[in-house]
mmCIF file of C-alpha atoms and ligand atoms in Angstrom:
data_model
loop_
_atom_site.group_PDB
_atom_site.id
_atom_site.type_symbol
_atom_site.label_atom_id
_atom_site.label_comp_id
_atom_site.label_asym_id
_atom_site.label_seq_id
_atom_site.Cartn_x
_atom_site.Cartn_y
_atom_site.Cartn_z
ATOM 1 C CA MET A 1 -219.486 -49.400 -156.266
ATOM 2 C CA ALA A 2 -216.969 -51.471 -158.478
ATOM 3 C CA ARG A 3 -217.100 -50.521 -162.098
ATOM 4 C CA ARG A 4 -219.079 -52.665 -164.576
ATOM 5 C CA LEU A 5 -217.338 -54.839 -166.684
ATOM 6 C CA VAL A 6 -217.995 -55.996 -170.453
ATOM 7 C CA VAL A 7 -216.714 -59.059 -172.324
ATOM 8 C CA VAL A 8 -215.857 -58.069 -175.875
ATOM 9 C CA THR A 9 -215.362 -60.843 -178.397
ATOM 10 C CA GLY A 10 -213.393 -60.060 -181.543
ATOM 11 C CA ALA A 11 -211.645 -56.979 -179.783
ATOM 12 C CA SER A 12 -208.264 -57.159 -181.683
ATOM 13 C CA SER A 13 -209.786 -55.396 -184.868
ATOM 14 C CA GLY A 14 -212.556 -53.648 -186.286
ATOM 15 C CA ILE A 15 -216.165 -53.573 -184.902
ATOM 16 C CA GLY A 16 -214.696 -55.220 -181.704
ATOM 17 C CA THR A 17 -212.266 -52.738 -180.894
ATOM 18 C CA ALA A 18 -214.520 -50.152 -181.738
ATOM 19 C CA PHE A 19 -217.390 -51.747 -179.143
ATOM 20 C CA ALA A 20 -214.184 -51.820 -176.760
ATOM 21 C CA ARG A 21 -213.327 -48.111 -177.097
ATOM 22 C CA GLU A 22 -217.086 -47.327 -176.720
ATOM 23 C CA PHE A 23 -217.703 -49.139 -173.514
ATOM 24 C CA ALA A 24 -214.442 -47.895 -171.892
ATOM 25 C CA SER A 25 -215.358 -44.496 -173.027
ATOM 26 C CA HIS A 26 -218.724 -45.073 -170.719
ATOM 27 C CA GLY A 27 -216.614 -46.178 -168.086
ATOM 28 C CA TRP A 28 -216.835 -49.923 -168.149
ATOM 29 C CA ASP A 29 -213.800 -52.051 -167.567
ATOM 30 C CA LEU A 30 -213.095 -54.505 -170.409
ATOM 31 C CA ALA A 31 -212.547 -58.295 -170.912
ATOM 32 C CA LEU A 32 -210.990 -58.333 -174.269
ATOM 33 C CA VAL A 33 -211.214 -61.578 -176.398
ATOM 34 C CA ALA A 34 -209.326 -62.423 -179.637
ATOM 35 C CA ARG A 35 -206.543 -64.933 -180.834
ATOM 36 C CA ARG A 36 -204.187 -61.771 -181.189
ATOM 37 C CA GLU A 37 -202.797 -61.102 -177.575
ATOM 38 C CA ASP A 38 -200.549 -58.424 -178.759
ATOM 39 C CA ARG A 39 -203.349 -56.199 -180.304
ATOM 40 C CA LEU A 40 -205.482 -56.990 -176.916
ATOM 41 C CA LYS A 41 -202.566 -55.796 -174.871
ATOM 42 C CA ASP A 42 -202.244 -52.602 -176.818
ATOM 43 C CA LEU A 43 -205.962 -51.718 -176.804
ATOM 44 C CA ALA A 44 -205.921 -52.553 -172.873
ATOM 45 C CA GLU A 45 -202.980 -49.916 -172.410
ATOM 46 C CA GLU A 46 -204.826 -47.464 -175.035
ATOM 47 C CA MET A 47 -208.072 -47.586 -172.912
ATOM 48 C CA LYS A 48 -206.165 -47.233 -169.310
ATOM 49 C CA ALA A 49 -204.273 -44.337 -170.704
ATOM 50 C CA ARG A 50 -207.367 -42.597 -172.015
ATOM 51 C CA TYR A 51 -210.158 -43.537 -169.727
ATOM 52 C CA GLY A 52 -208.606 -44.923 -166.884
ATOM 53 C CA VAL A 53 -210.503 -48.641 -167.128
ATOM 54 C CA GLU A 54 -208.718 -51.765 -166.260
ATOM 55 C CA SER A 55 -208.770 -54.409 -168.881
ATOM 56 C CA LEU A 56 -208.613 -58.748 -168.661
ATOM 57 C CA ILE A 57 -206.523 -60.014 -171.507
ATOM 58 C CA ILE A 58 -208.009 -63.169 -172.612
ATOM 59 C CA PRO A 59 -206.661 -64.816 -175.529
ATOM 60 C CA ALA A 60 -209.040 -67.509 -177.207
ATOM 61 C CA ASP A 61 -210.072 -69.355 -180.278
ATOM 62 C CA LEU A 62 -213.854 -68.660 -180.526
ATOM 63 C CA ALA A 63 -214.082 -71.478 -182.844
ATOM 64 C CA LYS A 64 -213.630 -74.198 -180.295
ATOM 65 C CA ALA A 65 -216.273 -75.281 -178.084
ATOM 66 C CA SER A 66 -214.265 -74.926 -175.031
ATOM 67 C CA ALA A 67 -213.683 -71.440 -175.593
ATOM 68 C CA PRO A 68 -216.627 -69.892 -173.513
ATOM 69 C CA LYS A 69 -216.455 -71.541 -170.277
ATOM 70 C CA ASP A 70 -212.674 -70.658 -170.440
ATOM 71 C CA ILE A 71 -213.195 -66.878 -170.885
ATOM 72 C CA VAL A 72 -215.867 -66.948 -168.032
ATOM 73 C CA LYS A 73 -213.376 -68.714 -165.747
ATOM 74 C CA VAL A 74 -210.693 -66.150 -166.524
ATOM 75 C CA VAL A 75 -213.301 -63.425 -165.428
ATOM 76 C CA ASP A 76 -214.385 -65.464 -162.379
ATOM 77 C CA ASP A 77 -210.694 -66.119 -161.334
ATOM 78 C CA ALA A 78 -210.120 -62.444 -161.616
ATOM 79 C CA GLY A 79 -213.035 -61.982 -158.869
ATOM 80 C CA ARG A 80 -215.245 -60.049 -161.391
ATOM 81 C CA GLN A 81 -218.650 -60.421 -162.885
ATOM 82 C CA ILE A 82 -219.911 -59.558 -166.213
ATOM 83 C CA ASP A 83 -222.378 -57.064 -166.341
ATOM 84 C CA GLY A 84 -222.000 -56.902 -170.730
ATOM 85 C CA LEU A 85 -221.346 -59.115 -173.476
ATOM 86 C CA VAL A 86 -220.916 -58.202 -176.969
ATOM 87 C CA ASN A 87 -221.020 -61.214 -178.839
ATOM 88 C CA ASN A 88 -218.840 -60.176 -182.058
ATOM 89 C CA ALA A 89 -215.938 -62.173 -183.200
ATOM 90 C CA GLY A 90 -216.496 -63.656 -186.275
ATOM 91 C CA ALA A 91 -215.149 -64.198 -190.145
ATOM 92 C CA GLY A 92 -216.884 -65.536 -193.167
ATOM 93 C CA GLN A 93 -216.302 -68.809 -194.756
ATOM 94 C CA PRO A 94 -215.327 -68.270 -198.170
ATOM 95 C CA GLY A 95 -216.776 -70.740 -201.177
ATOM 96 C CA PHE A 96 -220.231 -72.194 -201.845
ATOM 97 C CA PHE A 97 -221.686 -74.632 -199.564
ATOM 98 C CA ALA A 98 -221.586 -77.560 -201.658
ATOM 99 C CA GLU A 99 -217.952 -77.217 -202.566
ATOM 100 C CA THR A 100 -216.533 -76.716 -198.757
ATOM 101 C CA LYS A 101 -215.819 -79.410 -196.338
ATOM 102 C CA TRP A 102 -218.208 -79.887 -193.690
ATOM 103 C CA THR A 103 -215.536 -79.305 -190.765
ATOM 104 C CA ASP A 104 -215.248 -75.941 -192.245
ATOM 105 C CA GLN A 105 -219.136 -75.346 -191.995
ATOM 106 C CA ALA A 106 -219.151 -76.770 -188.591
ATOM 107 C CA ARG A 107 -216.059 -74.748 -187.256
ATOM 108 C CA PHE A 108 -218.099 -71.565 -188.792
ATOM 109 C CA LEU A 109 -221.126 -72.291 -187.055
ATOM 110 C CA GLN A 110 -219.323 -72.932 -183.896
ATOM 111 C CA LEU A 111 -217.546 -69.360 -184.152
ATOM 112 C CA MET A 112 -220.289 -67.492 -185.443
ATOM 113 C CA VAL A 113 -223.726 -68.904 -183.565
ATOM 114 C CA THR A 114 -223.059 -71.627 -181.174
ATOM 115 C CA ASN A 115 -220.312 -69.657 -178.912
ATOM 116 C CA TYR A 116 -222.249 -66.651 -179.161
ATOM 117 C CA LEU A 117 -225.139 -68.484 -177.487
ATOM 118 C CA ALA A 118 -222.843 -70.158 -175.344
ATOM 119 C CA LEU A 119 -221.767 -67.275 -174.117
ATOM 120 C CA ALA A 120 -224.935 -65.609 -173.525
ATOM 121 C CA HIS A 121 -226.218 -68.906 -171.733
ATOM 122 C CA LEU A 122 -223.467 -68.705 -169.170
ATOM 123 C CA VAL A 123 -223.860 -64.947 -168.473
ATOM 124 C CA ALA A 124 -227.317 -64.303 -168.476
ATOM 125 C CA PRO A 125 -228.504 -66.058 -165.372
ATOM 126 C CA GLY A 126 -225.950 -63.985 -163.229
ATOM 127 C CA MET A 127 -227.220 -60.792 -164.970
ATOM 128 C CA ALA A 128 -230.863 -61.658 -164.174
ATOM 129 C CA GLU A 129 -230.087 -62.480 -160.759
ATOM 130 C CA ARG A 130 -228.332 -59.256 -160.122
ATOM 131 C CA GLY A 131 -231.085 -57.121 -161.935
ATOM 132 C CA PHE A 132 -228.641 -55.954 -164.634
ATOM 133 C CA GLY A 133 -227.142 -56.932 -167.664
ATOM 134 C CA ARG A 134 -226.312 -55.935 -171.479
ATOM 135 C CA ILE A 135 -226.025 -58.257 -174.313
ATOM 136 C CA ILE A 136 -225.176 -57.286 -177.940
ATOM 137 C CA ASN A 137 -225.201 -59.622 -180.620
ATOM 138 C CA VAL A 138 -223.219 -58.597 -184.057
ATOM 139 C CA SER A 139 -225.600 -59.549 -186.788
ATOM 140 C CA SER A 140 -225.647 -58.301 -190.329
ATOM 141 C CA VAL A 141 -227.425 -56.525 -192.745
ATOM 142 C CA SER A 142 -227.809 -59.725 -194.591
ATOM 143 C CA ALA A 143 -229.850 -61.445 -192.129
ATOM 144 C CA LEU A 144 -232.729 -58.636 -193.285
ATOM 145 C CA LEU A 145 -232.224 -58.666 -197.365
ATOM 146 C CA PRO A 146 -232.325 -61.090 -200.067
ATOM 147 C CA SER A 147 -229.270 -63.330 -200.267
ATOM 148 C CA ALA A 148 -226.804 -62.938 -203.140
ATOM 149 C CA ASN A 149 -224.270 -65.497 -204.432
ATOM 150 C CA ALA A 150 -221.974 -62.194 -204.928
ATOM 151 C CA HIS A 151 -222.134 -62.084 -201.113
ATOM 152 C CA THR A 152 -222.139 -65.564 -200.066
ATOM 153 C CA ARG A 153 -219.432 -66.568 -202.190
ATOM 154 C CA PHE A 154 -217.123 -64.560 -199.783
ATOM 155 C CA SER A 155 -219.069 -64.598 -196.406
ATOM 156 C CA GLY A 156 -220.391 -68.208 -196.950
ATOM 157 C CA THR A 157 -223.755 -69.752 -197.728
ATOM 158 C CA LEU A 158 -224.567 -69.848 -193.883
ATOM 159 C CA TYR A 159 -223.525 -66.459 -193.363
ATOM 160 C CA PRO A 160 -227.061 -64.738 -193.434
ATOM 161 C CA GLY A 161 -228.739 -67.659 -191.957
ATOM 162 C CA ALA A 162 -226.338 -67.350 -188.931
ATOM 163 C CA LYS A 163 -226.669 -63.682 -188.688
ATOM 164 C CA SER A 164 -230.554 -64.276 -188.726
ATOM 165 C CA LEU A 165 -230.639 -66.426 -185.719
ATOM 166 C CA LEU A 166 -228.587 -63.583 -183.928
ATOM 167 C CA ILE A 167 -231.585 -61.283 -184.440
ATOM 168 C CA LYS A 168 -234.721 -63.859 -183.418
ATOM 169 C CA PHE A 169 -232.508 -65.040 -180.483
ATOM 170 C CA SER A 170 -231.879 -61.358 -179.352
ATOM 171 C CA GLU A 171 -235.388 -60.379 -179.675
ATOM 172 C CA ALA A 172 -236.495 -63.637 -177.892
ATOM 173 C CA LEU A 173 -234.117 -63.278 -174.879
ATOM 174 C CA HIS A 174 -234.659 -59.698 -174.717
ATOM 175 C CA LEU A 175 -238.466 -60.341 -174.073
ATOM 176 C CA GLU A 176 -237.395 -63.171 -171.555
ATOM 177 C CA LEU A 177 -235.203 -60.702 -169.457
ATOM 178 C CA SER A 178 -236.072 -57.164 -169.905
ATOM 179 C CA ALA A 179 -238.200 -57.073 -167.019
ATOM 180 C CA LYS A 180 -234.944 -57.944 -164.897
ATOM 181 C CA ASN A 181 -233.182 -54.943 -166.466
ATOM 182 C CA VAL A 182 -231.130 -57.005 -168.911
ATOM 183 C CA HIS A 183 -231.288 -55.886 -172.111
ATOM 184 C CA VAL A 184 -230.416 -57.890 -175.381
ATOM 185 C CA SER A 185 -230.034 -56.128 -178.955
ATOM 186 C CA ALA A 186 -228.747 -57.250 -182.426
ATOM 187 C CA VAL A 187 -226.775 -54.782 -184.408
ATOM 188 C CA ALA A 188 -227.074 -55.531 -187.914
ATOM 189 C CA PRO A 189 -224.391 -53.552 -190.047
ATOM 190 C CA GLY A 190 -223.841 -53.356 -193.690
ATOM 191 C CA TYR A 191 -220.549 -53.044 -195.442
ATOM 192 C CA THR A 192 -218.223 -51.615 -192.730
ATOM 193 C CA TRP A 193 -214.280 -50.544 -192.686
ATOM 194 C CA SER A 194 -212.491 -53.577 -191.014
ATOM 195 C CA GLU A 195 -210.268 -56.384 -191.569
ATOM 196 C CA PHE A 196 -213.127 -58.591 -192.529
ATOM 197 C CA HIS A 197 -213.014 -58.361 -196.181
ATOM 198 C CA ASP A 198 -209.182 -58.767 -196.172
ATOM 199 C CA VAL A 199 -209.762 -61.781 -194.214
ATOM 200 C CA ASN A 200 -212.526 -63.105 -196.558
ATOM 201 C CA GLY A 201 -211.040 -62.297 -200.042
ATOM 202 C CA ALA A 202 -213.784 -59.698 -200.939
ATOM 203 C CA ARG A 203 -211.660 -56.567 -200.594
ATOM 204 C CA PRO A 204 -211.413 -55.889 -204.514
ATOM 205 C CA VAL A 205 -214.942 -55.778 -204.784
ATOM 206 C CA VAL A 206 -215.927 -53.724 -201.699
ATOM 207 C CA SER A 207 -212.957 -51.192 -202.219
ATOM 208 C CA GLN A 208 -215.011 -50.088 -205.190
ATOM 209 C CA MET A 209 -218.276 -49.631 -203.398
ATOM 210 C CA PRO A 210 -219.704 -46.056 -203.346
ATOM 211 C CA LYS A 211 -218.618 -44.165 -200.425
ATOM 212 C CA PHE A 212 -221.942 -44.056 -198.950
ATOM 213 C CA TRP A 213 -222.168 -47.971 -198.602
ATOM 214 C CA MET A 214 -219.335 -47.905 -196.214
ATOM 215 C CA LEU A 215 -219.864 -47.794 -192.459
ATOM 216 C CA THR A 216 -217.043 -47.256 -190.189
ATOM 217 C CA ALA A 217 -216.601 -49.289 -187.006
ATOM 218 C CA GLU A 218 -217.214 -46.502 -184.493
ATOM 219 C CA GLU A 219 -220.508 -45.915 -186.049
ATOM 220 C CA VAL A 220 -221.555 -49.516 -185.690
ATOM 221 C CA ALA A 221 -220.406 -49.619 -182.088
ATOM 222 C CA LYS A 222 -222.224 -46.288 -181.237
ATOM 223 C CA ALA A 223 -225.488 -47.487 -182.693
ATOM 224 C CA GLY A 224 -225.146 -51.007 -180.917
ATOM 225 C CA TYR A 225 -224.147 -49.001 -177.461
ATOM 226 C CA ASP A 226 -227.042 -47.027 -177.599
ATOM 227 C CA ALA A 227 -229.566 -49.606 -178.807
ATOM 228 C CA VAL A 228 -228.795 -51.801 -175.815
ATOM 229 C CA GLU A 229 -228.738 -48.851 -173.357
ATOM 230 C CA ARG A 230 -232.252 -47.861 -174.808
ATOM 231 C CA GLY A 231 -233.680 -51.402 -174.768
ATOM 232 C CA VAL A 232 -234.014 -51.584 -178.613
ATOM 233 C CA VAL A 233 -233.730 -55.178 -179.987
ATOM 234 C CA LEU A 234 -232.633 -54.307 -183.420
ATOM 235 C CA ARG A 235 -230.546 -51.476 -184.588
ATOM 236 C CA VAL A 236 -229.359 -50.985 -188.441
ATOM 237 C CA PRO A 237 -226.494 -48.496 -188.413
ATOM 238 C CA GLY A 238 -226.525 -45.922 -191.022
ATOM 239 C CA ALA A 239 -229.105 -44.103 -193.294
ATOM 240 C CA TRP A 240 -228.692 -46.112 -196.294
ATOM 241 C CA TYR A 241 -228.968 -49.361 -194.846
ATOM 242 C CA LYS A 242 -232.243 -48.196 -192.751
ATOM 243 C CA PHE A 243 -233.577 -47.358 -196.344
ATOM 244 C CA LEU A 244 -232.801 -50.403 -197.807
ATOM 245 C CA THR A 245 -234.036 -52.601 -195.097
ATOM 246 C CA ALA A 246 -237.088 -50.726 -195.166
ATOM 247 C CA MET A 247 -237.672 -50.689 -198.807
ATOM 248 C CA SER A 248 -237.015 -54.666 -198.387
ATOM 249 C CA LYS A 249 -239.774 -54.995 -196.038
ATOM 250 C CA ALA A 250 -242.055 -53.177 -198.243
ATOM 251 C CA LEU A 251 -241.699 -54.760 -201.148
ATOM 252 C CA PRO A 252 -242.580 -57.991 -202.580
ATOM 253 C CA ASP A 253 -240.443 -60.823 -202.129
ATOM 254 C CA PRO A 254 -239.768 -61.418 -205.898
ATOM 255 C CA VAL A 255 -239.305 -57.630 -206.526
ATOM 256 C CA GLY A 256 -236.195 -57.551 -203.753
ATOM 257 C CA ARG A 257 -234.925 -60.483 -204.967
ATOM 258 C CA ALA A 258 -234.934 -59.260 -208.766
ATOM 259 C CA LEU A 259 -233.129 -55.798 -207.302
ATOM 260 C CA MET A 260 -230.744 -57.787 -205.465
ATOM 261 C CA ARG A 261 -229.787 -59.601 -208.513
ATOM 262 C CA MET A 262 -229.388 -56.374 -210.505
ATOM 263 C CA GLN A 263 -226.908 -55.322 -207.768
ATOM 264 C CA GLU A 264 -225.335 -58.565 -208.011
ATOM 265 C CA LYS A 265 -224.448 -57.981 -211.605
ATOM 266 C CA ARG A 266 -222.951 -54.908 -210.992
ATOM 267 C CA MET A 267 -220.757 -56.357 -208.231
ATOM 268 C CA ALA A 268 -219.975 -59.289 -210.776
ATOM 269 C CA ALA A 269 -218.644 -56.251 -212.982
ATOM 270 C CA ARG A 270 -216.822 -54.863 -210.559
ATOM 271 C CA MET A 271 -215.203 -58.096 -209.786
ATOM 272 C CA GLY A 272 -214.125 -58.695 -213.462
ATOM 273 C CA ALA A 273 -212.702 -55.032 -213.609
ATOM 274 C CA ALA A 274 -210.861 -55.425 -210.573
ATOM 275 C CA GLN A 275 -209.187 -58.835 -211.815
HETATM 276 N N1 LIG B 1 -217.023 -55.847 -191.767
HETATM 277 C C1 LIG B 1 -218.365 -55.725 -192.139
HETATM 278 O O1 LIG B 1 -218.810 -55.149 -193.465
HETATM 279 C C2 LIG B 1 -219.539 -56.357 -191.362
HETATM 280 C C3 LIG B 1 -220.834 -56.108 -191.837
HETATM 281 C C4 LIG B 1 -221.637 -56.994 -191.253
HETATM 282 C C5 LIG B 1 -221.390 -57.877 -190.072
HETATM 283 N N2 LIG B 1 -220.118 -57.774 -189.627
HETATM 284 C C6 LIG B 1 -219.785 -58.620 -188.493
HETATM 285 O O2 LIG B 1 -218.767 -58.106 -187.328
HETATM 286 C C7 LIG B 1 -218.151 -58.931 -186.740
HETATM 287 C C8 LIG B 1 -216.773 -58.204 -186.441
HETATM 288 O O3 LIG B 1 -216.238 -58.195 -187.988
HETATM 289 P P1 LIG B 1 -215.134 -56.754 -188.478
HETATM 290 O O4 LIG B 1 -215.962 -56.518 -189.409
HETATM 291 O O5 LIG B 1 -214.795 -56.267 -187.120
HETATM 292 O O6 LIG B 1 -214.105 -57.924 -188.876
HETATM 293 P P2 LIG B 1 -212.597 -57.947 -188.482
HETATM 294 O O7 LIG B 1 -211.940 -56.608 -188.477
HETATM 295 O O8 LIG B 1 -212.061 -58.738 -189.251
HETATM 296 O O9 LIG B 1 -212.560 -58.287 -186.910
HETATM 297 C C9 LIG B 1 -212.868 -59.671 -186.625
HETATM 298 C C10 LIG B 1 -212.519 -60.094 -184.959
HETATM 299 O O10 LIG B 1 -212.932 -61.163 -184.663
HETATM 300 C C11 LIG B 1 -211.984 -61.883 -184.236
HETATM 301 N N3 LIG B 1 -211.975 -63.552 -184.619
HETATM 302 C C12 LIG B 1 -211.981 -64.155 -185.633
HETATM 303 N N4 LIG B 1 -212.041 -65.281 -185.558
HETATM 304 C C13 LIG B 1 -211.883 -65.564 -184.271
HETATM 305 C C14 LIG B 1 -211.473 -66.806 -183.851
HETATM 306 N N5 LIG B 1 -211.567 -68.199 -184.171
HETATM 307 N N6 LIG B 1 -211.583 -67.062 -182.289
HETATM 308 C C15 LIG B 1 -211.391 -65.571 -181.868
HETATM 309 N N7 LIG B 1 -211.614 -64.248 -182.636
HETATM 310 C C16 LIG B 1 -211.781 -64.380 -183.520
HETATM 311 C C17 LIG B 1 -210.596 -61.398 -184.778
HETATM 312 O O11 LIG B 1 -209.646 -61.707 -183.863
HETATM 313 P P3 LIG B 1 -208.145 -62.531 -184.169
HETATM 314 O O12 LIG B 1 -208.202 -62.633 -185.267
HETATM 315 O O13 LIG B 1 -207.234 -61.747 -183.450
HETATM 316 O O14 LIG B 1 -208.759 -63.757 -183.353
HETATM 317 C C18 LIG B 1 -211.143 -59.861 -184.820
HETATM 318 O O15 LIG B 1 -211.097 -59.138 -183.584
HETATM 319 C C19 LIG B 1 -218.000 -60.089 -187.568
HETATM 320 O O16 LIG B 1 -219.148 -60.957 -186.514
HETATM 321 C C20 LIG B 1 -219.046 -59.921 -189.023
HETATM 322 O O17 LIG B 1 -219.666 -60.989 -188.956
HETATM 323 C C21 LIG B 1 -219.171 -56.913 -190.487
#
């Protein structure tokens, strides 16, 4: 039997690279997607040497509407079928909603929402027909906690909402497809070491977070892989974030928001100290 193949978007860095390594360690071939082709090639060579798996390199800009079809075509043309999808590529949209251009917000939605859904829509029918599929959508703990300006000024006003949609989408698609052995999971990480906070400018604040707030990309990928294999719809990696999200569910909304405002003040103080 041919090895299974997983498409990993945003595989050139951070959580995406960790997901590629995780799937490869379980014997999956890879289709690696991102804009930085050189990094994808290096990762493919590393995965071949370590695990003997093959990779397709697919340079693509996922902020473009044409990208999902182009990606699937490359895999089809290589004579492979898609058994897994990790929707992970992403970046924040720094700046408050009313102060940024609509074209930037629309680009953000294309990258962070529409193309996640479009890729899932392209691959899900084949998975259902063949009776096997694994889809992971990388959400964020910000979807499960009250919003705070201190976060959205870096990641974007739409960021928590975009990530919330991925959780509800994963839940509903899993309900639709799990009887056909197509599992869909959302993984909702908190602060994770990667390039994300360099790209969105939050590094000075994030580098001052207590250590127990920080996850590694490997922890996130392991949690996501385990969740999708077990058919768990939502996984929050790390004990601290499990605690925070459980608290947020248990507390009345106004109390949760008040606690978030206190945390926000601490972050603002850290930001002041870092400038
Ligand atoms: N780090 C965190 O604290 C954190 C927390 C919760 C959720 N997340 C989510 O985790 C996901 C991965 O982020 P990360 O932390 O691993 O950040 P990262 O290290 O910056 O990696 C982001 C990845 O997305 C790719 N990407 C960005 N824009 C793209 C575009 N237009 N087209 C194609 N690929 C694009 C990047 O590749 P190229 O630049 O090579 O294209 C890179 O591979 C994101 O969806 C993020 O929202 C992160």
